[in-house]
Amino acid sequence: MSTTDSATVVGEERLLIDGELRPARSGRVFETVNPATAEVLGVAADGDATDMDDAIGAARRAFDTTDWSTNVARRVAGLRQLQQAFERNADAIRAMTVAETGSPLSFTYSAQLDAPVGSLGWVADLAESYQWETDLGNAEPLGIPSHRWVRREATGVVGAITPWNVPHQINLAKLGPALAAGNTVVLKPAPDTPWCATVLGRLIAEETDIPPGVVNVVASADHTLGAILSTDPRVDQVSFTGSTATGRKVMASAAETIKKVFLELGGKSAFVILDDADLRGACATAAFTVCTHAGQGCAITTRLIVPRAQFDEAVESTSKVMAMLPAADPTDPGTMCGPLISSRQRDRVEGYLRLATEEGGSFVLGGGRPEGLDAGFFVEPTLIVGLPNSSRVAQEEIFGPVLVVIPHDGDDDAVALANDSAYGLSGSVWGGDRDRAVGVANRIRTGTVGVNGGLWFSPDMPFGGYRQSGVGRESGVAGFEEYLETKSLAEPA
Ligand code: NAD
């Protein structure tokens, strides 16, 4: 049976507020849609400002009046229960995830589901072994003999605002460390993928001992409901993942109450091939990467920067592999490139395809909608040549399976092109000489870089952006510490 058959897909309509699974106070609901078929899968409660107010109040109470923030063992147990709950329900959640996100089934065995679930165990282990206090010994600051120590403690109430592209990854990459650190959370997911968050709420309510109010999930059709999290004085920190444009608004509105702001934003990452690289291997990897989940990944490399002398060969090689990864039914285990999330997103990508020709580019492959997939929101994997790095298509985030090939004139030029971007999220460097390739990787101003196909994506590796790709780091010890305050204490020595 198909995993996107709505009869087999089980979602969750209710919000989670103060330990209770409940409808929105207004009683309103909104639809969640399968992007591969445009079929309505079901509905989710449409939370509004009153629900958000309840959720923030519950999170504040849970932080201020329970032992959640100080009881590490309780938090570790809760996170392990949550991981087990996901694992017990993996088949149903996998089917729901493919149906709601349009993600290829194969991708759910990695970043779309299994990897983020596994990361809960990693962060629970970290909380168990973490050194919460560091003794700095005695000193005589300003002549006063003192014994000093530094203590790390939870920030407080965290407002988490998340996008639709890899919802479990981002929901759990925020929830896991925030909870492990002792915070309480209000999660506001994207309206395109409410169930990925409300199902998480149900697991917490029904299959863990995480206390009421510690996690609250407020789905809503209203994009701007999350803005309350960045203005409400009861919220201590906003953790946002989404577009740079929205991140800018979140940061500005959080300024009023001087919140800690953590931002994971967009990207336009470069895949740099040096002149001594395994060209075919590199091109195949670049092709595979941009087709994955129809290019809907913030860290996906979307500018292919190749030696001018090997330009034609690189284009041909990349195009051949992309042609083998067509847009197709995401429930087929062989599919890498599924649909875009919505007709709105497809309009956006198609706008960039029109712009590519207006700017003087041409399509080596794709450029339109695939035949025979009319119901869903598909576009063809598209390879574009003839555009300079300064073109809008090479500078702006498209968030579709669209790759622009740009020639370079040596390592310095390649580095300059890679860094000529408002973003700074990720990248890839391929070269035959390992030290030379790593040297180039070190000069690329982004938060992550893979060399010769090495992959940085794992729970212990910090992930985040330079420049307009964000502030702060997700995952790793750095990601955990984003959710901690630092307190310095002293007593007479
Ligand atoms: P988006 O910015 O439109 O929305 C992200 C979230 O913010 C959603 O929950 C949305 O409802 C909410 N939102 C929208 N307007 C808001 C406002 N004014 N105030 C508060 N919240 C608001 O992004 P999207 O379309 O959902 O996701 C795609 C974007 O996310 C891409 O730009 C992608 O690069 C980025 N992304 C970044 C990372 C990363 O880790 N750097 C990961 C995944 C996605």
Coordinates of C-alpha atoms and ligand atoms in Angstrom, one line a residue:
M1 CA 0.0 0.0 0.0
S2 CA 1.2 3.5 -0.8
T3 CA 2.5 5.4 2.1
T4 CA 0.8 8.6 0.9
D5 CA -2.6 6.9 0.7
S6 CA -4.6 9.1 3.1
A7 CA -6.3 6.1 4.6
T8 CA -3.0 4.9 6.1
V9 CA -1.8 8.3 7.3
V10 CA -2.6 9.2 10.9
G11 CA -2.0 12.8 12.0
E12 CA -2.9 14.7 15.1
E13 CA -5.4 17.5 15.1
R14 CA -4.9 18.8 18.6
L15 CA -2.5 21.3 20.2
L16 CA -0.5 20.5 23.3
I17 CA -0.9 23.1 25.9
D18 CA -0.1 22.6 29.6
G19 CA 0.0 18.9 29.2
E20 CA -3.4 18.7 27.6
L21 CA -4.1 17.7 24.0
R22 CA -6.9 20.0 23.0
P23 CA -8.5 21.9 20.1
A24 CA -8.0 25.6 19.5
R25 CA -10.0 27.8 21.8
S26 CA -11.8 29.2 18.7
G27 CA -12.6 25.7 17.6
R28 CA -11.2 26.5 14.2
V29 CA -9.1 24.1 12.2
F30 CA -7.0 24.3 9.0
E31 CA -6.2 21.8 6.3
T32 CA -2.9 20.0 5.8
V33 CA -2.2 18.9 2.2
N34 CA -0.2 16.2 0.5
P35 CA 2.2 18.1 -1.8
A36 CA 2.5 15.1 -4.1
T37 CA -1.2 14.9 -4.9
A38 CA -2.7 18.2 -3.6
E39 CA -5.1 15.9 -1.6
V40 CA -6.3 17.2 1.8
L41 CA -4.9 14.8 4.4
G42 CA -6.9 16.2 7.3
V43 CA -6.9 19.1 9.6
A44 CA -5.0 20.6 12.6
A45 CA -6.3 23.0 15.3
D46 CA -5.8 26.6 14.2
G47 CA -4.2 28.1 17.2
D48 CA -4.6 31.9 17.7
A49 CA -3.3 34.5 20.2
T50 CA -5.4 33.2 23.1
D51 CA -3.9 29.7 22.6
M52 CA -0.4 31.1 22.4
D53 CA -1.1 33.1 25.5
D54 CA -2.1 29.9 27.3
A55 CA 1.0 28.1 26.0
I56 CA 3.4 30.8 27.1
G57 CA 1.8 31.0 30.5
A58 CA 2.1 27.2 30.9
A59 CA 5.7 27.2 29.8
R60 CA 6.5 30.0 32.2
R61 CA 4.7 28.3 35.1
A62 CA 6.5 25.0 34.4
F63 CA 9.9 26.7 34.3
D64 CA 9.3 28.8 37.4
T65 CA 7.5 26.4 39.7
T66 CA 8.7 22.9 38.9
D67 CA 12.1 21.2 39.3
W68 CA 12.4 20.7 35.5
S69 CA 15.3 23.2 35.2
T70 CA 17.3 21.7 38.0
N71 CA 16.5 18.0 37.7
V72 CA 18.9 16.6 35.1
A73 CA 17.9 13.0 35.6
R74 CA 14.3 13.8 35.0
R75 CA 15.1 15.6 31.8
V76 CA 17.3 12.8 30.5
A77 CA 14.6 10.3 31.2
G78 CA 12.0 12.4 29.4
L79 CA 14.2 12.7 26.3
R80 CA 15.0 9.0 26.2
Q81 CA 11.2 8.3 26.5
L82 CA 10.6 10.7 23.6
Q83 CA 13.2 8.9 21.4
Q84 CA 11.6 5.5 22.3
A85 CA 8.1 6.9 21.5
F86 CA 9.3 8.0 18.1
E87 CA 10.9 4.6 17.5
R88 CA 7.8 2.7 18.6
N89 CA 5.6 4.7 16.2
A90 CA 8.2 5.0 13.4
D91 CA 6.2 3.4 10.6
A92 CA 3.1 5.6 11.2
I93 CA 5.2 8.7 11.6
R94 CA 7.2 7.9 8.5
A95 CA 4.1 7.5 6.4
M96 CA 2.6 10.7 7.8
T97 CA 5.9 12.6 7.1
V98 CA 6.1 11.5 3.5
A99 CA 2.5 12.5 3.0
E100 CA 2.6 15.9 4.7
T101 CA 6.1 17.1 3.6
G102 CA 6.3 15.4 0.2
S103 CA 9.7 14.2 1.3
P104 CA 11.1 11.2 -0.6
L105 CA 10.6 8.1 1.6
S106 CA 14.3 7.4 1.3
F107 CA 15.1 10.7 2.9
T108 CA 13.1 9.8 6.0
Y109 CA 15.7 7.1 6.8
S110 CA 18.2 9.9 7.3
A111 CA 17.8 13.7 7.9
Q112 CA 14.0 13.8 7.5
L113 CA 13.2 11.5 10.5
D114 CA 15.6 8.8 11.8
A115 CA 18.7 11.1 12.2
P116 CA 16.8 13.7 14.3
V117 CA 15.2 11.0 16.4
G118 CA 18.6 9.5 17.1
S119 CA 20.0 12.9 18.1
L120 CA 17.7 12.9 21.1
G121 CA 19.8 10.1 22.6
W122 CA 23.0 12.1 21.9
V123 CA 21.8 15.2 23.6
A124 CA 20.5 13.1 26.6
D125 CA 24.0 11.6 26.9
L126 CA 25.4 15.1 26.8
A127 CA 23.2 16.4 29.5
E128 CA 24.2 13.5 31.7
S129 CA 27.9 14.1 31.3
Y130 CA 27.9 17.9 31.0
Q131 CA 29.9 19.9 33.5
W132 CA 27.3 22.2 34.8
E133 CA 29.7 23.9 37.2
T134 CA 33.4 24.8 36.7
D135 CA 35.5 25.7 39.7
L136 CA 37.9 28.6 38.9
G137 CA 39.6 28.4 42.3
N138 CA 40.7 31.2 44.5
A139 CA 41.9 34.6 43.6
E140 CA 42.0 38.1 45.0
P141 CA 39.9 40.3 42.7
L142 CA 40.2 43.9 43.8
G143 CA 42.1 42.7 46.8
I144 CA 39.2 40.5 48.2
P145 CA 40.2 36.8 48.7
S146 CA 37.5 34.9 46.9
H147 CA 36.6 31.4 45.8
R148 CA 35.0 31.5 42.3
W149 CA 33.0 29.2 40.2
V150 CA 30.9 29.4 37.0
R151 CA 27.6 27.7 36.7
R152 CA 25.6 27.0 33.5
E153 CA 21.8 27.1 33.8
A154 CA 18.7 27.1 31.6
T155 CA 17.8 30.3 29.8
G156 CA 14.1 29.9 30.7
V157 CA 11.1 29.8 28.3
V158 CA 12.2 29.2 24.7
G159 CA 9.9 30.1 21.8
A160 CA 10.8 27.8 18.9
I161 CA 9.6 28.8 15.4
T162 CA 10.2 26.2 12.6
P163 CA 9.9 25.8 8.9
W164 CA 8.4 22.9 6.8
N165 CA 11.2 21.5 4.8
V166 CA 12.7 19.1 7.4
P167 CA 10.3 19.6 10.3
H168 CA 11.4 16.7 12.5
Q169 CA 15.0 17.6 12.1
I170 CA 14.4 21.2 13.1
N171 CA 11.7 20.6 15.7
L172 CA 14.0 18.1 17.5
A173 CA 17.2 20.0 16.9
K174 CA 15.6 22.8 19.0
L175 CA 13.5 20.8 21.4
G176 CA 16.2 18.2 22.3
P177 CA 19.0 20.7 23.4
A178 CA 16.5 23.2 24.8
L179 CA 14.9 20.6 27.1
A180 CA 18.2 18.9 27.9
A181 CA 19.5 22.3 29.1
G182 CA 16.5 22.7 31.4
N183 CA 14.3 25.1 29.4
T184 CA 10.6 24.9 28.8
V185 CA 9.4 25.3 25.2
V186 CA 6.5 26.7 23.1
L187 CA 6.8 25.3 19.6
K188 CA 5.1 27.0 16.6
P189 CA 5.5 25.0 13.5
A190 CA 5.0 26.1 9.9
P191 CA 1.4 26.0 8.7
D192 CA 2.5 23.6 5.8
T193 CA 3.5 20.8 8.2
P194 CA 1.4 21.1 11.4
W195 CA 1.1 17.3 11.9
C196 CA 4.9 16.8 12.2
A197 CA 4.7 19.0 15.3
T198 CA 1.3 18.0 16.7
V199 CA 2.2 14.3 16.5
L200 CA 5.3 15.2 18.5
G201 CA 3.0 16.9 21.0
R202 CA 0.9 13.7 21.3
L203 CA 3.9 11.5 21.9
I204 CA 5.1 13.8 24.7
A205 CA 1.6 13.9 26.3
E206 CA 0.8 10.2 26.0
E207 CA 4.2 8.4 26.0
T208 CA 6.5 10.4 28.2
D209 CA 6.7 11.7 31.7
I210 CA 7.7 15.1 30.6
P211 CA 5.6 17.3 32.9
P212 CA 2.7 19.5 31.8
G213 CA 3.7 22.9 30.4
V214 CA 7.3 21.9 29.7
V215 CA 6.5 21.4 26.0
N216 CA 3.6 23.2 24.3
V217 CA 2.8 22.9 20.6
V218 CA 0.7 25.6 19.0
A219 CA 0.0 24.9 15.3
S220 CA -1.7 27.7 13.4
A221 CA -2.6 28.7 9.8
D222 CA -1.4 32.2 10.8
H223 CA 2.3 32.6 9.9
T224 CA 2.6 35.6 12.2
L225 CA 1.4 33.9 15.3
G226 CA 5.0 33.2 16.1
A227 CA 5.7 36.9 16.3
I228 CA 4.1 36.8 19.8
L229 CA 7.0 34.6 20.9
S230 CA 9.4 37.3 20.0
T231 CA 7.6 40.1 21.8
D232 CA 6.1 38.5 24.9
P233 CA 8.1 39.4 28.0
R234 CA 7.5 35.9 29.5
V235 CA 9.6 34.3 26.8
D236 CA 13.4 34.5 27.4
Q237 CA 14.8 33.2 24.1
V238 CA 13.6 32.8 20.5
S239 CA 15.0 30.0 18.5
F240 CA 14.0 30.5 14.8
T241 CA 14.7 28.6 11.7
G242 CA 13.3 29.9 8.4
S243 CA 14.0 32.5 5.7
T244 CA 16.4 35.4 6.2
A245 CA 13.5 37.8 5.5
T246 CA 11.5 36.4 8.4
G247 CA 14.5 36.0 10.6
R248 CA 15.2 39.7 10.2
K249 CA 11.6 40.5 11.5
V250 CA 12.0 38.1 14.4
M251 CA 15.3 39.7 15.4
A252 CA 13.9 43.2 15.2
S253 CA 10.8 42.4 17.2
A254 CA 12.8 40.5 19.9
A255 CA 14.8 43.7 20.4
E256 CA 12.1 45.3 22.5
T257 CA 12.5 42.8 25.3
I258 CA 16.2 42.1 24.7
K259 CA 15.7 38.4 24.1
K260 CA 18.3 35.9 23.3
V261 CA 17.9 35.3 19.6
F262 CA 19.1 32.2 17.8
L263 CA 18.6 32.3 14.0
E264 CA 19.1 29.5 11.4
L265 CA 18.4 31.2 8.1
G266 CA 18.7 30.7 4.4
G267 CA 21.7 29.8 2.2
K268 CA 23.1 29.9 -1.4
S269 CA 26.0 27.5 -0.9
A270 CA 28.8 26.9 -3.4
F271 CA 30.1 23.5 -4.6
V272 CA 33.6 24.3 -5.6
I273 CA 35.5 21.9 -7.9
L274 CA 39.3 22.4 -8.2
D275 CA 41.2 21.6 -11.4
D276 CA 42.7 18.4 -9.9
A277 CA 39.4 17.0 -8.7
D278 CA 37.7 13.8 -9.6
L279 CA 35.4 15.8 -11.9
R280 CA 32.8 13.1 -12.5
G281 CA 32.6 12.1 -8.8
A282 CA 32.2 15.7 -7.9
C283 CA 29.6 16.5 -10.5
A284 CA 27.6 13.4 -9.6
T285 CA 27.6 14.5 -5.9
A286 CA 26.5 18.0 -6.8
A287 CA 23.7 16.6 -9.0
F288 CA 22.5 14.3 -6.3
T289 CA 22.6 17.0 -3.6
V290 CA 20.5 19.5 -5.5
C291 CA 17.9 16.9 -6.4
T292 CA 17.5 15.7 -2.8
H293 CA 14.1 16.6 -1.5
A294 CA 13.6 18.8 -4.6
G295 CA 16.4 21.1 -3.3
Q296 CA 14.4 22.2 -0.3
G297 CA 17.3 22.2 2.2
C298 CA 18.9 25.3 3.5
A299 CA 22.4 23.8 3.3
I300 CA 22.0 22.3 -0.2
T301 CA 24.7 23.5 -2.6
T302 CA 23.0 25.4 -5.4
R303 CA 26.0 27.1 -7.1
L304 CA 28.4 24.8 -8.9
I305 CA 31.7 26.6 -9.4
V306 CA 33.9 24.7 -11.8
P307 CA 37.3 25.3 -13.6
R308 CA 36.7 27.3 -16.8
A309 CA 38.7 24.8 -18.9
Q310 CA 36.5 21.9 -17.6
F311 CA 33.2 23.8 -17.8
D312 CA 31.6 21.9 -20.7
E313 CA 32.6 18.5 -19.3
A314 CA 31.3 19.5 -15.8
V315 CA 27.9 20.6 -17.3
E316 CA 27.5 17.4 -19.3
S317 CA 28.5 15.2 -16.4
T318 CA 26.2 17.0 -13.9
S319 CA 23.3 17.1 -16.4
K320 CA 23.5 13.3 -17.0
V321 CA 23.2 12.5 -13.3
M322 CA 20.4 15.0 -12.7
A323 CA 18.5 13.4 -15.6
M324 CA 18.7 10.1 -13.7
L325 CA 17.0 11.7 -10.7
P326 CA 13.7 13.1 -12.1
A327 CA 10.9 14.5 -10.0
A328 CA 8.8 11.5 -9.0
D329 CA 6.4 10.0 -6.5
P330 CA 8.0 10.4 -3.1
T331 CA 6.6 7.1 -1.9
D332 CA 8.7 5.3 -4.4
P333 CA 11.8 4.1 -2.6
G334 CA 14.0 5.1 -5.6
T335 CA 12.8 8.7 -5.7
M336 CA 15.3 11.4 -4.6
C337 CA 13.4 14.4 -5.9
G338 CA 9.8 14.8 -4.7
P339 CA 7.4 17.7 -5.0
L340 CA 7.8 21.2 -3.7
I341 CA 5.8 21.8 -0.5
S342 CA 3.0 24.0 -2.0
S343 CA 1.7 25.7 -5.1
R344 CA 2.9 28.9 -3.5
Q345 CA 6.4 27.5 -3.3
R346 CA 6.2 26.2 -6.9
D347 CA 5.1 29.7 -8.0
R348 CA 8.2 31.1 -6.3
V349 CA 10.5 28.6 -8.0
E350 CA 8.9 29.1 -11.4
G351 CA 9.3 32.9 -10.9
Y352 CA 13.1 32.2 -10.6
L353 CA 13.1 30.0 -13.7
R354 CA 11.5 32.9 -15.7
L355 CA 14.0 35.2 -14.2
A356 CA 16.9 32.9 -15.3
T357 CA 16.0 33.4 -18.9
E358 CA 15.3 37.1 -18.4
E359 CA 18.8 37.5 -17.0
G360 CA 20.3 35.7 -20.0
G361 CA 20.7 32.2 -18.7
S362 CA 19.7 29.0 -20.5
F363 CA 18.5 25.6 -19.3
V364 CA 20.7 22.6 -20.0
L365 CA 18.1 20.5 -18.3
G366 CA 14.6 21.1 -16.9
G367 CA 13.1 24.5 -16.5
G368 CA 9.5 23.4 -16.3
R369 CA 7.0 21.0 -14.8
P370 CA 7.5 17.2 -15.3
E371 CA 4.9 15.5 -17.4
G372 CA 2.4 13.2 -15.8
L373 CA 2.6 14.6 -12.3
D374 CA 0.0 17.4 -12.8
A375 CA -1.8 17.0 -9.5
G376 CA 1.2 17.7 -7.2
F377 CA 3.5 20.7 -6.9
F378 CA 6.5 19.3 -8.9
V379 CA 9.2 21.1 -10.9
E380 CA 11.9 19.4 -13.0
P381 CA 15.4 19.3 -11.7
T382 CA 17.0 22.2 -13.6
L383 CA 20.5 23.0 -14.6
I384 CA 21.3 26.6 -15.6
V385 CA 24.3 28.0 -17.4
G386 CA 25.2 31.5 -18.8
L387 CA 24.6 33.5 -15.6
P388 CA 27.2 35.4 -13.7
N389 CA 27.6 34.9 -10.0
S390 CA 26.2 38.5 -9.6
S391 CA 22.8 37.5 -11.2
R392 CA 19.8 37.3 -8.9
V393 CA 19.3 33.6 -9.7
A394 CA 22.9 33.0 -8.5
Q395 CA 22.5 35.2 -5.4
E396 CA 19.0 34.5 -4.1
E397 CA 17.7 31.4 -2.4
I398 CA 15.4 29.6 -4.7
F399 CA 14.6 26.5 -2.5
G400 CA 14.0 24.2 -5.5
P401 CA 16.0 21.6 -7.5
V402 CA 17.8 24.4 -9.4
L403 CA 21.6 24.4 -9.9
V404 CA 23.6 27.2 -11.6
V405 CA 27.0 26.4 -13.1
I406 CA 29.6 29.2 -12.9
P407 CA 33.2 29.0 -14.3
H408 CA 36.2 30.0 -12.1
D409 CA 39.8 30.9 -13.0
G410 CA 41.7 29.2 -10.3
D411 CA 41.5 28.7 -6.5
D412 CA 41.5 32.4 -5.5
D413 CA 38.8 33.1 -8.0
A414 CA 36.8 30.1 -6.8
V415 CA 37.1 31.3 -3.2
A416 CA 36.1 34.8 -4.2
L417 CA 33.0 33.5 -6.0
A418 CA 32.0 31.2 -3.2
N419 CA 32.2 34.1 -0.7
D420 CA 30.5 36.5 -3.0
S421 CA 27.1 35.9 -1.3
A422 CA 25.0 37.5 1.4
Y423 CA 24.7 34.1 2.9
G424 CA 27.3 31.9 4.6
L425 CA 25.7 28.6 5.5
S426 CA 27.4 25.7 3.9
G427 CA 29.6 24.5 1.0
S428 CA 31.6 21.8 -0.6
V429 CA 35.1 21.6 -2.0
W430 CA 36.5 18.8 -4.2
G431 CA 40.2 18.5 -5.1
G432 CA 42.8 15.8 -5.8
D433 CA 45.3 17.2 -3.3
R434 CA 43.8 16.9 0.1
D435 CA 45.7 19.7 1.7
R436 CA 45.0 22.1 -1.1
A437 CA 41.2 21.3 -0.9
V438 CA 41.2 21.7 2.8
G439 CA 43.0 25.0 2.4
V440 CA 40.3 26.2 0.1
A441 CA 37.6 25.0 2.5
N442 CA 39.2 27.0 5.3
R443 CA 38.9 30.1 3.2
I444 CA 35.2 29.7 2.5
R445 CA 33.3 31.9 5.0
T446 CA 30.5 29.5 5.9
G447 CA 29.4 27.5 8.9
T448 CA 29.9 24.1 7.4
V449 CA 32.0 22.8 4.5
G450 CA 32.4 19.2 3.2
V451 CA 35.6 18.2 1.5
N452 CA 35.6 15.5 -1.2
G453 CA 32.3 14.2 -0.2
G454 CA 32.8 14.2 3.6
L455 CA 29.6 14.9 5.5
W456 CA 29.4 17.2 8.6
F457 CA 25.7 16.4 9.4
S458 CA 25.5 14.7 12.8
P459 CA 24.3 15.5 16.3
D460 CA 27.8 16.3 17.6
M461 CA 28.7 18.8 14.8
P462 CA 27.6 22.4 15.2
F463 CA 25.6 23.7 12.3
G464 CA 24.8 27.3 11.4
G465 CA 25.6 30.3 9.4
Y466 CA 27.9 33.2 8.9
R467 CA 26.6 36.6 7.6
Q468 CA 22.9 36.6 6.8
S469 CA 22.6 32.8 7.2
G470 CA 22.1 33.2 10.9
V471 CA 23.3 33.8 14.4
G472 CA 24.4 30.9 16.7
R473 CA 24.8 27.2 16.2
E474 CA 22.4 24.2 16.2
S475 CA 23.6 20.8 17.4
G476 CA 26.8 19.8 19.0
V477 CA 27.9 21.1 22.3
A478 CA 27.7 24.7 20.8
G479 CA 24.1 24.0 20.0
F480 CA 23.3 22.8 23.5
E481 CA 25.0 25.8 25.0
E482 CA 22.9 28.2 23.0
Y483 CA 20.1 27.3 25.4
L484 CA 22.2 28.0 28.6
E485 CA 22.9 31.2 30.6
T486 CA 26.2 31.6 32.3
K487 CA 26.3 32.6 36.0
S488 CA 29.6 33.6 37.8
L489 CA 29.6 33.1 41.6
A490 CA 32.0 33.9 44.3
E491 CA 32.3 33.4 48.1
P492 CA 35.0 34.5 50.6
A493 CA 38.0 32.3 50.2
Ligands
NAD1 P1 9.6 31.2 6.6 O1 10.6 32.2 7.0 O2 8.5 31.6 5.7 O3 8.9 30.6 7.9 C1 9.5 30.0 8.9 C2 8.6 30.0 10.1 O4 8.4 31.4 10.5 C3 7.3 29.4 9.9 O5 6.9 28.7 11.1 C4 6.4 30.6 9.6 O6 5.0 30.4 9.9 C5 7.0 31.6 10.6 N1 6.8 33.0 10.3 C6 6.5 33.6 9.1 N2 6.4 34.9 9.2 C7 6.6 35.2 10.5 C8 6.7 36.4 11.3 N3 6.5 37.6 10.7 N4 7.0 36.3 12.6 C9 7.2 35.1 13.2 N5 7.1 33.9 12.5 C10 6.9 34.0 11.2 O7 10.4 30.0 6.0 P2 9.8 28.7 5.4 O8 9.3 29.0 4.0 O9 8.9 28.0 6.3 O10 11.1 27.7 5.3 C11 12.1 27.9 4.2 C12 13.2 28.8 4.7 O11 13.8 28.2 5.9 C13 14.4 28.8 3.7 O12 14.8 30.2 3.6 C14 15.4 27.9 4.3 O13 16.7 28.3 3.9 C15 15.2 28.2 5.8 N6 15.8 27.1 6.5 C16 16.9 27.3 7.2 C17 17.5 26.2 7.9 C18 18.8 26.4 8.7 O14 19.1 25.6 9.6 N7 19.6 27.5 8.4 C19 16.9 25.0 7.9 C20 15.8 24.8 7.2 C21 15.2 25.9 6.5

